[in-house]
Coordinates of C-alpha atoms in Angstrom, one line a residue:
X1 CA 0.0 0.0 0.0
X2 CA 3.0 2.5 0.4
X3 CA 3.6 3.1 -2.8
X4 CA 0.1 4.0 -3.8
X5 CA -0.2 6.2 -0.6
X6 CA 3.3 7.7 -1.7
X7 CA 1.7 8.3 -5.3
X8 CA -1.6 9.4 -3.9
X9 CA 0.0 12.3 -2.1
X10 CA 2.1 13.6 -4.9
X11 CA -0.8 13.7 -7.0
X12 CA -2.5 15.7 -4.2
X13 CA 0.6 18.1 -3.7
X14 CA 0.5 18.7 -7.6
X15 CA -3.2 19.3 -7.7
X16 CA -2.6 22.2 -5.0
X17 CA 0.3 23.1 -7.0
X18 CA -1.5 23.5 -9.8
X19 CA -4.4 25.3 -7.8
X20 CA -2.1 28.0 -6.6
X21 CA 0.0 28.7 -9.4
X22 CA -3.0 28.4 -11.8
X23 CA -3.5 25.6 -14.5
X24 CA -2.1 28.3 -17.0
X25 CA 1.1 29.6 -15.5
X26 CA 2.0 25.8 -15.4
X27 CA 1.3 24.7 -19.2
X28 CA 3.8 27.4 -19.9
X29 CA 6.4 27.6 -17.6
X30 CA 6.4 23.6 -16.3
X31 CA 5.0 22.3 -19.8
X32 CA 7.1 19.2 -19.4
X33 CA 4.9 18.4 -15.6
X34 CA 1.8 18.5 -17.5
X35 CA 2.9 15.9 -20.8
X36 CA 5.2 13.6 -18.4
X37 CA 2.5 13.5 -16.0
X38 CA -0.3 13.4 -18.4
X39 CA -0.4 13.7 -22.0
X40 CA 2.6 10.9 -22.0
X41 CA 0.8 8.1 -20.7
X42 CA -3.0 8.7 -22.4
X43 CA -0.7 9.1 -26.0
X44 CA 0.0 5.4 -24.9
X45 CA -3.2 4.7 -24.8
X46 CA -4.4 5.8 -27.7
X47 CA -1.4 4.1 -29.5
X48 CA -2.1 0.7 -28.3
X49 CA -6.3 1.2 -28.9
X50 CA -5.6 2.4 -32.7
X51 CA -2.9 -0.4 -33.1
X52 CA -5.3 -3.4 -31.7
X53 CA -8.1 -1.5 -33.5
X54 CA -6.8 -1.6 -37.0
X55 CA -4.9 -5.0 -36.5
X56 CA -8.6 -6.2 -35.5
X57 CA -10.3 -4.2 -38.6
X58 CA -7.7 -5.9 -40.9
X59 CA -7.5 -9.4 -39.5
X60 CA -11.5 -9.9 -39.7
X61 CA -11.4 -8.0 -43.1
X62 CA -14.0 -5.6 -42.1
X63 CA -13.2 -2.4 -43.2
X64 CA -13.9 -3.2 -47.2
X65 CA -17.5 -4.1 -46.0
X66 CA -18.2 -1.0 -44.3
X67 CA -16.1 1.1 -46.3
X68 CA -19.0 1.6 -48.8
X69 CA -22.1 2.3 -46.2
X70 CA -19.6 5.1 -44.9
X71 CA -18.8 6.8 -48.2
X72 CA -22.6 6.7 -48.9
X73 CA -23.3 8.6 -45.2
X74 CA -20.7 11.2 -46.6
X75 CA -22.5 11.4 -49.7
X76 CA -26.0 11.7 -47.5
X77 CA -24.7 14.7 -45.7
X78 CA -23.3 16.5 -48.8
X79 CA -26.9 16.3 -50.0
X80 CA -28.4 17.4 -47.3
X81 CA -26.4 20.1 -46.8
X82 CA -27.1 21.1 -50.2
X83 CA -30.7 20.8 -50.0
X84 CA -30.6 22.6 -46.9
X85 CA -29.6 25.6 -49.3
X86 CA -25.6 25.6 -48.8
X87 CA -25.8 28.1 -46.2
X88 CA -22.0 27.7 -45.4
X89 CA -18.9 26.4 -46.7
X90 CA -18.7 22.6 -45.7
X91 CA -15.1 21.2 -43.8
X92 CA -14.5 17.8 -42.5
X93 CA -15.6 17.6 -39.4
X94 CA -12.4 16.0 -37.9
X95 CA -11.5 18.6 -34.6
X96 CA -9.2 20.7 -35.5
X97 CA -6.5 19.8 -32.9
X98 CA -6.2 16.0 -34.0
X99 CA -4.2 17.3 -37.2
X100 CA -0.2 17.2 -36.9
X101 CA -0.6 21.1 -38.2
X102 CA 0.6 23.2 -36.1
X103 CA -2.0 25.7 -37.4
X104 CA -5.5 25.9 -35.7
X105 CA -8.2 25.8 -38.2
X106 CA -10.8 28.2 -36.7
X107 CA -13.2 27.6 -39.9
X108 CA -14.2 24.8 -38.0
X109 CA -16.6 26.6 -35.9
X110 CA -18.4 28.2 -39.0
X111 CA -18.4 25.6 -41.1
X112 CA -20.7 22.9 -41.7
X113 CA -18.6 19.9 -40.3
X114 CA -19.2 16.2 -42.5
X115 CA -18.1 13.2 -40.2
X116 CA -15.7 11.2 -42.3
X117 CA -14.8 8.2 -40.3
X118 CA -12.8 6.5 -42.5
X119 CA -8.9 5.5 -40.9
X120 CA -8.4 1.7 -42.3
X121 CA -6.4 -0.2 -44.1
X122 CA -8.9 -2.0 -47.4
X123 CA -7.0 -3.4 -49.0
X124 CA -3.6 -5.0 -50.1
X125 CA -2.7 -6.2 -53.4
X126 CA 1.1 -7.7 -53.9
X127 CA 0.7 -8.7 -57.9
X128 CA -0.4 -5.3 -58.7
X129 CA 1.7 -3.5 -55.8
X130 CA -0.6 -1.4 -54.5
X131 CA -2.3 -0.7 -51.0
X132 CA -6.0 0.7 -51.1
X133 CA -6.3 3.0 -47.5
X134 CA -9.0 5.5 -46.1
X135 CA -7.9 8.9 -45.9
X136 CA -7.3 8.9 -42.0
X137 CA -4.6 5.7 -42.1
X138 CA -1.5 7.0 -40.3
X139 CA 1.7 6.4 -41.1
X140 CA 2.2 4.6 -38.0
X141 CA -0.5 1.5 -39.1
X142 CA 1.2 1.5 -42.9
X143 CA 4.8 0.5 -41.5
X144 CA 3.2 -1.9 -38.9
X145 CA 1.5 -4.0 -41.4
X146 CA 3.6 -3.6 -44.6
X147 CA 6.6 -4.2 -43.3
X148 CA 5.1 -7.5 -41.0
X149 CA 4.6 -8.9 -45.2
X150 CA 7.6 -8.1 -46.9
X151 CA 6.4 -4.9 -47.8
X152 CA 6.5 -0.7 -48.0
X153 CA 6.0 2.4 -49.8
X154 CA 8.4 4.0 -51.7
X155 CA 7.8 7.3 -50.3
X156 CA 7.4 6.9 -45.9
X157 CA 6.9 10.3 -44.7
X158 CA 8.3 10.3 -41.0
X159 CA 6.1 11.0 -37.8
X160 CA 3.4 8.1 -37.0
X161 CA 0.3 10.1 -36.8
X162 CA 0.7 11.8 -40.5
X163 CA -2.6 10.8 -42.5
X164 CA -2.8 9.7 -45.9
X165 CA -5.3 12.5 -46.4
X166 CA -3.2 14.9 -45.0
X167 CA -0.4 14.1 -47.0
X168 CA -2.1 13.9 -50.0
X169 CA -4.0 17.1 -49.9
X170 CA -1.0 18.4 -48.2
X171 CA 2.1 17.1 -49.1
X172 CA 4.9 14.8 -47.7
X173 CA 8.3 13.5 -48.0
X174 CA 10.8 11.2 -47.3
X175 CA 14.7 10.3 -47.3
X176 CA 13.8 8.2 -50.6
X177 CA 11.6 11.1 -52.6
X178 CA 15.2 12.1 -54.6
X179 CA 13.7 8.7 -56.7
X180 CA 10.2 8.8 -56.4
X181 CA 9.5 11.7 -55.8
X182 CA 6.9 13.4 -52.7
X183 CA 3.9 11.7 -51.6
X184 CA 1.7 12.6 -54.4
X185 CA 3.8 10.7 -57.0
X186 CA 3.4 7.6 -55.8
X187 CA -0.5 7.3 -55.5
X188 CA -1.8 6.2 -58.6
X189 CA -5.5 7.0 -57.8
X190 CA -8.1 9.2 -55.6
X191 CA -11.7 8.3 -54.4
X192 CA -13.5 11.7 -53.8
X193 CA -17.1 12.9 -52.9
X194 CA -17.5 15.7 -54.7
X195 CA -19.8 19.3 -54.1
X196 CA -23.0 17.6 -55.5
X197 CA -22.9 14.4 -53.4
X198 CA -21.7 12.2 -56.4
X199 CA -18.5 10.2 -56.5
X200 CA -15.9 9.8 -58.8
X201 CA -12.6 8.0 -59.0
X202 CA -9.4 9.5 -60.6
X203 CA -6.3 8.6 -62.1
X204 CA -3.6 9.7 -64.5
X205 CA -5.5 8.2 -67.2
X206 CA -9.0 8.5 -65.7
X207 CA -10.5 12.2 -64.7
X208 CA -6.7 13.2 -65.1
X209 CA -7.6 16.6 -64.3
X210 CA -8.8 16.0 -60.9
X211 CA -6.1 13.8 -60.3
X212 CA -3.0 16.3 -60.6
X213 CA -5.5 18.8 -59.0
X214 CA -6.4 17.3 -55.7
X215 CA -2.3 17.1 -54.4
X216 CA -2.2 20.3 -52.3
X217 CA -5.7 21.2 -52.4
X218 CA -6.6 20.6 -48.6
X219 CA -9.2 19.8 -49.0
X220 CA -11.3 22.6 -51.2
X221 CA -12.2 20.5 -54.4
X222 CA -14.2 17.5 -52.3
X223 CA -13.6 14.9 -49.8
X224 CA -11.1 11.9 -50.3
X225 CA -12.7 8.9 -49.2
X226 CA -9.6 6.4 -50.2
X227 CA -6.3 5.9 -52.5
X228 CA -4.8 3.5 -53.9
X229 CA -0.9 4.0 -53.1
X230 CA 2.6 1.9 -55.2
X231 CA 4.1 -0.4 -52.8
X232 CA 8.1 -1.9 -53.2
X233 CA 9.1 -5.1 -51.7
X234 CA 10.8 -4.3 -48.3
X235 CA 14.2 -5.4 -47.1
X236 CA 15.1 -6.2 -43.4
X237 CA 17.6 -3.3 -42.8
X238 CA 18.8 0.2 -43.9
X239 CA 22.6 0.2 -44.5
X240 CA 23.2 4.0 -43.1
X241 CA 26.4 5.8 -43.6
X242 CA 27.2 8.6 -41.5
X243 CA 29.9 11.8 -42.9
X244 CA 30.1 14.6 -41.3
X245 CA 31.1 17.7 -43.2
X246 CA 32.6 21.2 -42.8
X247 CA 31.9 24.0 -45.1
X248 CA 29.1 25.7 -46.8
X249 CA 30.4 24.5 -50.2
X250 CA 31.7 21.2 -49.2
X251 CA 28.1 20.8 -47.7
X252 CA 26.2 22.1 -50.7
X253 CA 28.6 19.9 -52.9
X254 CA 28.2 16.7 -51.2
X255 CA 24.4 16.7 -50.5
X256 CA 23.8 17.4 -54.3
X257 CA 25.8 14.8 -55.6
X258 CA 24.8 11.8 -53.0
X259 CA 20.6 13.2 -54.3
X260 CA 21.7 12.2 -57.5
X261 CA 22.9 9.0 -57.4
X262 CA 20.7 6.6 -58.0
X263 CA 21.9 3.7 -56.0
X264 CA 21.2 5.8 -53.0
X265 CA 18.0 4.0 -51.7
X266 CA 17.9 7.0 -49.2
X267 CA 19.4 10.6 -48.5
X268 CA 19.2 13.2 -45.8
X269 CA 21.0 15.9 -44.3
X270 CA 21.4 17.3 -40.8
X271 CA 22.7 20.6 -40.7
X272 CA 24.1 22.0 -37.1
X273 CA 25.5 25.6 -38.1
X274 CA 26.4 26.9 -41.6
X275 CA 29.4 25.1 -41.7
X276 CA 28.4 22.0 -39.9
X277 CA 26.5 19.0 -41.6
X278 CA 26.4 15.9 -41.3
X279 CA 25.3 13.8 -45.2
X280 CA 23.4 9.9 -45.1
X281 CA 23.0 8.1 -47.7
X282 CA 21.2 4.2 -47.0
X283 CA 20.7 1.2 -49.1
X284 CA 18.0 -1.6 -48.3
X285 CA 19.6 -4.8 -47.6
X286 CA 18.4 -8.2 -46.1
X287 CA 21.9 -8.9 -44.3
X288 CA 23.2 -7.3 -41.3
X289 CA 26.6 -7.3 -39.6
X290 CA 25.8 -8.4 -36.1
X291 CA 28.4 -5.4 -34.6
X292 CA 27.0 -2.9 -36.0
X293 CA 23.0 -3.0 -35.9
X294 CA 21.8 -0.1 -34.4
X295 CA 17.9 0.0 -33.4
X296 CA 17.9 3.3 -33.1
X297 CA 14.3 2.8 -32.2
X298 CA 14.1 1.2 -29.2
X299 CA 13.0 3.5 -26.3
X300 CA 15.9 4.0 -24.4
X301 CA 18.0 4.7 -27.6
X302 CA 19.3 8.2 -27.9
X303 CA 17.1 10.4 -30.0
X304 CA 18.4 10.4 -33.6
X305 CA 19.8 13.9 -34.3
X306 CA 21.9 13.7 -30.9
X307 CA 23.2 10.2 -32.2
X308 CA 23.8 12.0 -35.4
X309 CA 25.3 15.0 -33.5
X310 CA 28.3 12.5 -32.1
X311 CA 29.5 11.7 -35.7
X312 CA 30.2 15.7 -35.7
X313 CA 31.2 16.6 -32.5
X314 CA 34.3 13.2 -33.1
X315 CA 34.7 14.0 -36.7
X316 CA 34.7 10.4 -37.9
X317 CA 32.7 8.8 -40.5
X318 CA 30.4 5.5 -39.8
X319 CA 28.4 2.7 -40.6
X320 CA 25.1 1.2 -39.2
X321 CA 22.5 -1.5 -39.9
X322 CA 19.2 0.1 -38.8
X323 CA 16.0 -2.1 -38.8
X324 CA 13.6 -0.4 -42.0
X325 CA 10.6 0.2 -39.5
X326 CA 13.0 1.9 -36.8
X327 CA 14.5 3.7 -39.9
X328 CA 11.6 5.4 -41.2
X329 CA 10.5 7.0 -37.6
X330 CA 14.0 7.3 -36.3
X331 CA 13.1 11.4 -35.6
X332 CA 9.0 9.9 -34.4
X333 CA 10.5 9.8 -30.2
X334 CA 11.8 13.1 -30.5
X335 CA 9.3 15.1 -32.9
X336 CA 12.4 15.9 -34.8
X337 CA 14.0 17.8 -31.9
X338 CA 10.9 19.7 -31.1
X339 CA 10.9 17.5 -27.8
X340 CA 13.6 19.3 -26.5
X341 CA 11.9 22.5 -26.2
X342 CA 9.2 20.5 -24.2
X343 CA 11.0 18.0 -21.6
X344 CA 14.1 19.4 -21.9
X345 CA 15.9 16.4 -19.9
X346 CA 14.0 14.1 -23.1
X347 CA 17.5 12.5 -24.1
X348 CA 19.2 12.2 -20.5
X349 CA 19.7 8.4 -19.9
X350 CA 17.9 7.9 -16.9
X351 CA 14.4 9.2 -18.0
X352 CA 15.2 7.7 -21.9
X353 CA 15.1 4.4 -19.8
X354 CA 12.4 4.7 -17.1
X355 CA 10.0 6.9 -19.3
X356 CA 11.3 6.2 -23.0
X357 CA 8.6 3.9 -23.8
X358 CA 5.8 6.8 -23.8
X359 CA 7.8 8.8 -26.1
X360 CA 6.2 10.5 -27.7
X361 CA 3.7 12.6 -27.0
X362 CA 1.2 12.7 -29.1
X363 CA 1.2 16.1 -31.2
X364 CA -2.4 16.5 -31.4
X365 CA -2.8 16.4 -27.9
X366 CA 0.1 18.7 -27.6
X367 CA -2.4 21.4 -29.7
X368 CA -5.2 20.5 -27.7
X369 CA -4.0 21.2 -24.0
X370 CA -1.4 24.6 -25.0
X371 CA -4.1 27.5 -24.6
X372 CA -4.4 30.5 -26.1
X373 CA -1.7 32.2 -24.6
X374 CA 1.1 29.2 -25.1
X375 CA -0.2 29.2 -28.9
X376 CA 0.5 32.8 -29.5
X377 CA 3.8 32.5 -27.4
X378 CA 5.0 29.9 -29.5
X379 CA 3.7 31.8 -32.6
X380 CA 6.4 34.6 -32.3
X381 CA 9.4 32.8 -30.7
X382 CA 8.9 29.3 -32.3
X383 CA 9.4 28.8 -36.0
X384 CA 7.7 25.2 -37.6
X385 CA 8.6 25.7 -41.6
X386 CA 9.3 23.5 -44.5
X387 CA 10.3 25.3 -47.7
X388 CA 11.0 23.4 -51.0
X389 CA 13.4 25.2 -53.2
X390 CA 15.5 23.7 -56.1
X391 CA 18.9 22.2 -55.4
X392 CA 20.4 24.8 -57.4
X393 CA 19.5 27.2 -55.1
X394 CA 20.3 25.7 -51.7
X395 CA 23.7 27.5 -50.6
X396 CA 21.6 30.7 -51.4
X397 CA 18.6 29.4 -49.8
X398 CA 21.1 28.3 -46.4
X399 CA 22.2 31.6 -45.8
X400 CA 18.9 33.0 -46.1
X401 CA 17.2 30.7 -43.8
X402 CA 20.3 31.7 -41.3
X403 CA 20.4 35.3 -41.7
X404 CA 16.1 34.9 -41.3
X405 CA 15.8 33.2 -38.3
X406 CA 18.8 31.2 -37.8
X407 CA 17.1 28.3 -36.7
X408 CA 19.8 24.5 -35.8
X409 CA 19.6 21.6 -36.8
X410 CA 18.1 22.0 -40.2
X411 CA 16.7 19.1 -42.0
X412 CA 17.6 18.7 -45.3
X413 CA 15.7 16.3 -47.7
X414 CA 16.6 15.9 -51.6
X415 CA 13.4 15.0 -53.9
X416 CA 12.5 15.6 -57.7
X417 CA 9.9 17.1 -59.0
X418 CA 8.1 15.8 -62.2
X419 CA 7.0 18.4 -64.5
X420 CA 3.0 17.5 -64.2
X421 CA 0.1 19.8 -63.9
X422 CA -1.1 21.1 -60.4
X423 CA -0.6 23.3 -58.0
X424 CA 3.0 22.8 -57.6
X425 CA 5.8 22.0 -60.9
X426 CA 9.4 23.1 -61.9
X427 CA 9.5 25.9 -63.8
X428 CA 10.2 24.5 -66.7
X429 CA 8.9 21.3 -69.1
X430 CA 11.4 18.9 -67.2
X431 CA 11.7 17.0 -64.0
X432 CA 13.9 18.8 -61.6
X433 CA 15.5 18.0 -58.3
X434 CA 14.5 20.5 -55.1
X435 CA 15.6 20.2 -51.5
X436 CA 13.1 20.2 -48.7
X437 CA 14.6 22.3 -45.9
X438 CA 13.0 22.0 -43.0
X439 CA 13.5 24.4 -39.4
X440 CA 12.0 23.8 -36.8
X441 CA 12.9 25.4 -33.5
X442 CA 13.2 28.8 -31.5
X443 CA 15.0 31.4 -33.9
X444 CA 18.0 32.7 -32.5
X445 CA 17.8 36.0 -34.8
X446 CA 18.1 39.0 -32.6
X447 CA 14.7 41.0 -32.6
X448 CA 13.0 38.0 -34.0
X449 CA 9.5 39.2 -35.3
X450 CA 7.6 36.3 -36.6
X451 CA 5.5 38.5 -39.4
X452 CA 8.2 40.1 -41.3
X453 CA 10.2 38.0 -41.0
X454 CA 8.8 34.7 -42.5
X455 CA 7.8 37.5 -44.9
X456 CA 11.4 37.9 -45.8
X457 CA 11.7 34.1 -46.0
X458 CA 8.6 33.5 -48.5
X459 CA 9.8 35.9 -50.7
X460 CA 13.2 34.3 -51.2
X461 CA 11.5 31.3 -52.1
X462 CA 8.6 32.5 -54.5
X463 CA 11.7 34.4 -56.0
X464 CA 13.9 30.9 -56.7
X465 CA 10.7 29.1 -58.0
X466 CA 9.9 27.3 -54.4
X467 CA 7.0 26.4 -52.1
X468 CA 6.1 26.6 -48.8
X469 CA 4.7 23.4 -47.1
X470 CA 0.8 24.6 -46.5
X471 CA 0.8 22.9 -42.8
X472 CA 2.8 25.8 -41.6
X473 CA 1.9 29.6 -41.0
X474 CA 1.9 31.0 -43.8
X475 CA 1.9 34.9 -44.2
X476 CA 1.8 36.0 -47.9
X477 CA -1.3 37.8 -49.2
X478 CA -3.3 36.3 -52.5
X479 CA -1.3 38.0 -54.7
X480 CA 2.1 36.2 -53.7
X481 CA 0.2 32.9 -52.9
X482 CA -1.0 32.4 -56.4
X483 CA 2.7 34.1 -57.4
X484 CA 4.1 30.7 -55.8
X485 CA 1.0 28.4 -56.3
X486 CA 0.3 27.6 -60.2
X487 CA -3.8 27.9 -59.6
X488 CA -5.0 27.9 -63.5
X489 CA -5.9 24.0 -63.2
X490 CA -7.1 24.5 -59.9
X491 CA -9.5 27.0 -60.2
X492 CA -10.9 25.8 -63.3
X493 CA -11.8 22.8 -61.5
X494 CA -13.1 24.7 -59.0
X495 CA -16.0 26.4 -61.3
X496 CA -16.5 22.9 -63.3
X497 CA -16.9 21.2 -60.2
X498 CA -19.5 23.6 -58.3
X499 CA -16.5 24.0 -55.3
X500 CA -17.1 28.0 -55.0
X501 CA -20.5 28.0 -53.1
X502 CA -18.9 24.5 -51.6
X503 CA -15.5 24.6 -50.3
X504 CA -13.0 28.0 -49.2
X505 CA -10.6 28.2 -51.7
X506 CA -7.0 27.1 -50.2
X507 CA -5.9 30.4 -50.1
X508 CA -8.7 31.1 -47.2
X509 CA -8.1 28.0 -45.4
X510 CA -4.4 27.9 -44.7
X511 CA -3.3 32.0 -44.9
X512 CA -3.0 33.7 -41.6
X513 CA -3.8 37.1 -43.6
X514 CA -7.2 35.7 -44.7
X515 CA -7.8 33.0 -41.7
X516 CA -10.8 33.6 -40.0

């Protein structure tokens, strides 16, 4: 009985606590009492529910069967929405803080919400290679049952709770997109209810249009129901070499030329300052050497970038076998190194092994619990940005993002872009190769002024041909969002489709300047 008397009274001198100081002087200044205490363990629970859940769904192969009674109840509400006289814009009406978006989508409250319960796996077929999922799959239930059959997709963007939905009417990206290219280019069709009620299926061949339309969309030209996604056989391992580099141009240099070789199954970069990177490349591979597997994933592991970090800090090359599922979340326990900000003892040994297995918690109820005043805190001293800009352009684009904000580590991500219609293509009529750079962290620019300067920043990159990740804040006006955005085959779908008296345009859903 101790122990639980022992527990009982801390729980009743952090109640009091909590009393006195007030619930809000605590979720900013003691953040980490509040997730160690109580958003780490319920993010274990809803892990394991939505694990046993879809292993459940998938084992007694119901989701097909009720798959089409719940795309009919979509298209029931769509209807009677419309028949109601389509008073209001209509918005899925998934909260608002479940989304990994930092961004808190206010249109929620105005909008008329349509329940889409659709987050299972349908469907997996190995002779055609292709996995059939609902638009709320995660990331994390992909990996647990592809790679369990021999199995992945080519493109794996990194934290578990990323949607399929999200990162098709977003975007994603992974270590492997300098081959294949970002999320969108490997999903060879879209299931959509569409402004009328009425569904339609679309591929490169079939309502082609739509197809290259909906990437990027968020949403505003109808609701995916499911996609079908290209899968790759999967190997046991990710042979990961490690090589630190000094140098602006030795860093530039080096990254490029690794993004274009083809044999590299995977690249990424890890910058620390200007001068300080560190370059991976991987290969798949079924064999291992026993000394140097690495599974990087296992709780009480040190979080990735500060393994990385040690290959910098010694100056010595390396190699590791890393298992593939470990692989593609090895930043998941550390939210990149956003957790660092939060429990800032994350990585010490002694909590990595007593606590390590909650890691992480989960970013939706991150959102959920920060309040108004921690949201607008961490709006000006926190930068959360991805910013695609040719390779070309990445020395240029490095100092920028360090005279900007100055924001370390950086991720750096190579991928190629295929010259198709949408929202987002090269400049010109030929695939190109771009670099994801990705900052996320407290600027350490002096007099730091979130507006102007992410400003600055957005201008660099509509002026190199780039893009700005739309889960971000995003401060341009319509002008220079449709400067950066190519919207011609976007807004004639838009009028064809009967989205205007349906759906906000993109613009209005994801700009702070037009964000209600």
């Amino acid at each position: 009985m101790e122990p639980a008397v022992s527990l009982a009274v801390c729980a009743l001198l952090f109640l009091l606590w909590v009393r006195v100081k007030g619930l809000e002087f605590v979720l900013i200044h003691q953040r980490w009492v509040f997730v160690c205490l109580f958003l780490l363990p319920l993010s274990l629970i809803f892990d394991i529910y939505y694990y046993v859940r879809a292993w459940v769904v998938f084992k007694l192969s119901s989701a097909p069967r009720l798959h089409e009674q719940r795309v009919r109840d979509i298209q029931k509400q769509v209807r009677e929405w419309k028949e109601q006289g389509s008073k209001t814009f209509m918005c899925t009406g998934r909260p608002g803080w479940l989304t990994v978006s930092l961004r808190v989508g206010k249109y929620k409250k105005t909008h008329k919400n349509i329940m889409i319960n659709l987050m299972d796996i349908l469907e997996v077929d190995t002779k055609k290679q292709i996995v059939r999922v609902e638009p709320l799959v995660t990331m994390g239930q992909v990996t647990a049952l592809l790679t369990s059959i021999g199995w992945t997709l080519p493109v794996l963007p990194e934290l578990d709770d990323l949607t399929v939905g999200g990162l098709i009417m977003g975007t994603g990206i992974e270590s492997s997109s300098h081959r294949y290219g970002l999320f969108q280019h490997i999903c060879t069709a879209y299931e959509l209810v569409l402004a009328d009620g009425s569904f339609v299926r679309c591929t490169p061949m079939e309502n082609s249009d739509l197809f290259y339309a909906v990437p990027w969309s968020c949403g505003t030209l109808g609701f995916l129901v499911a996609a079908e996604i290209r899968i790759i056989p999967a190997k046991k391992y990710i042979k990961l070499r490690f090589e630190p580099v000094r140098g602006l141009e030795a860093i530039c240099d080096k990254f490029t030329r690794e993004s274009q070789q083809p044999e590299n199954h995977f690249v990424e970069g890890l910058l620390y300052s200007l001068h300080e990177a560190v370059i991976m490349t991987g290969v798949m591979t079924d064999e291992a050497e026993p000394s140097k597997l690495n599974s990087i994933g296992n709780y009480y592991k040190p979080w990735f970038f500060k393994h990385v970090e040690n290959y910098l800090k010694t100056n010595r090359e390396g190699l590791e076998y890393i298992p593939l599922r470990h692989y593609y979340h090895r930043h998941t326990r550390s939210i990149f190194w956003e957790l660092q900000d939060i429990i800032p003892f994350g990585n010490n040994p002694i909590f990595r092994y007593l606590f390590g297995w909650m890691v992480p918690p989960k970013i939706s109820l991150l959102k959920l619990t920060q309040g108004e005043t921690l949201r607008k805190l961490y709006e000006q001293h926190h930068v959360v940005q991805d910013m695609l800009v040719p390779m070309k352009c990445l020395p240029q684009a490095l100092h920028t993002f360090h005279n900007d904000i100055h924001v370390y580590p950086i991720w750096l991500c190579p991928f190629i872009l295929p010259s198709q219609p949408g929202l987002v293509h090269p400049k010109g009529d030929e695939a190109e190769l771009y670099v994801d750079i990705g900052a996320y962290g407290e600027p350490r620019v002096k007099h730091f002024e979130a507006r102007s300067c992410m400003r600055q920043l957005e201008k660099f990159v509509r002026s190199v041909h780039g893009f700005q990740m739309l889960y971000a804040d995003c401060y341009m006006d319509r002008e220079e969002f449709w400067e950066m955005f190519d919207g011609s085959l976007y807004h004639r779908l838009r009028k064809q489709l009967g989205c205007q008296d349906a759906f906000p345009e993109v613009y209005d859903k994801i700009c702070k300047a037009a964000r209600h």
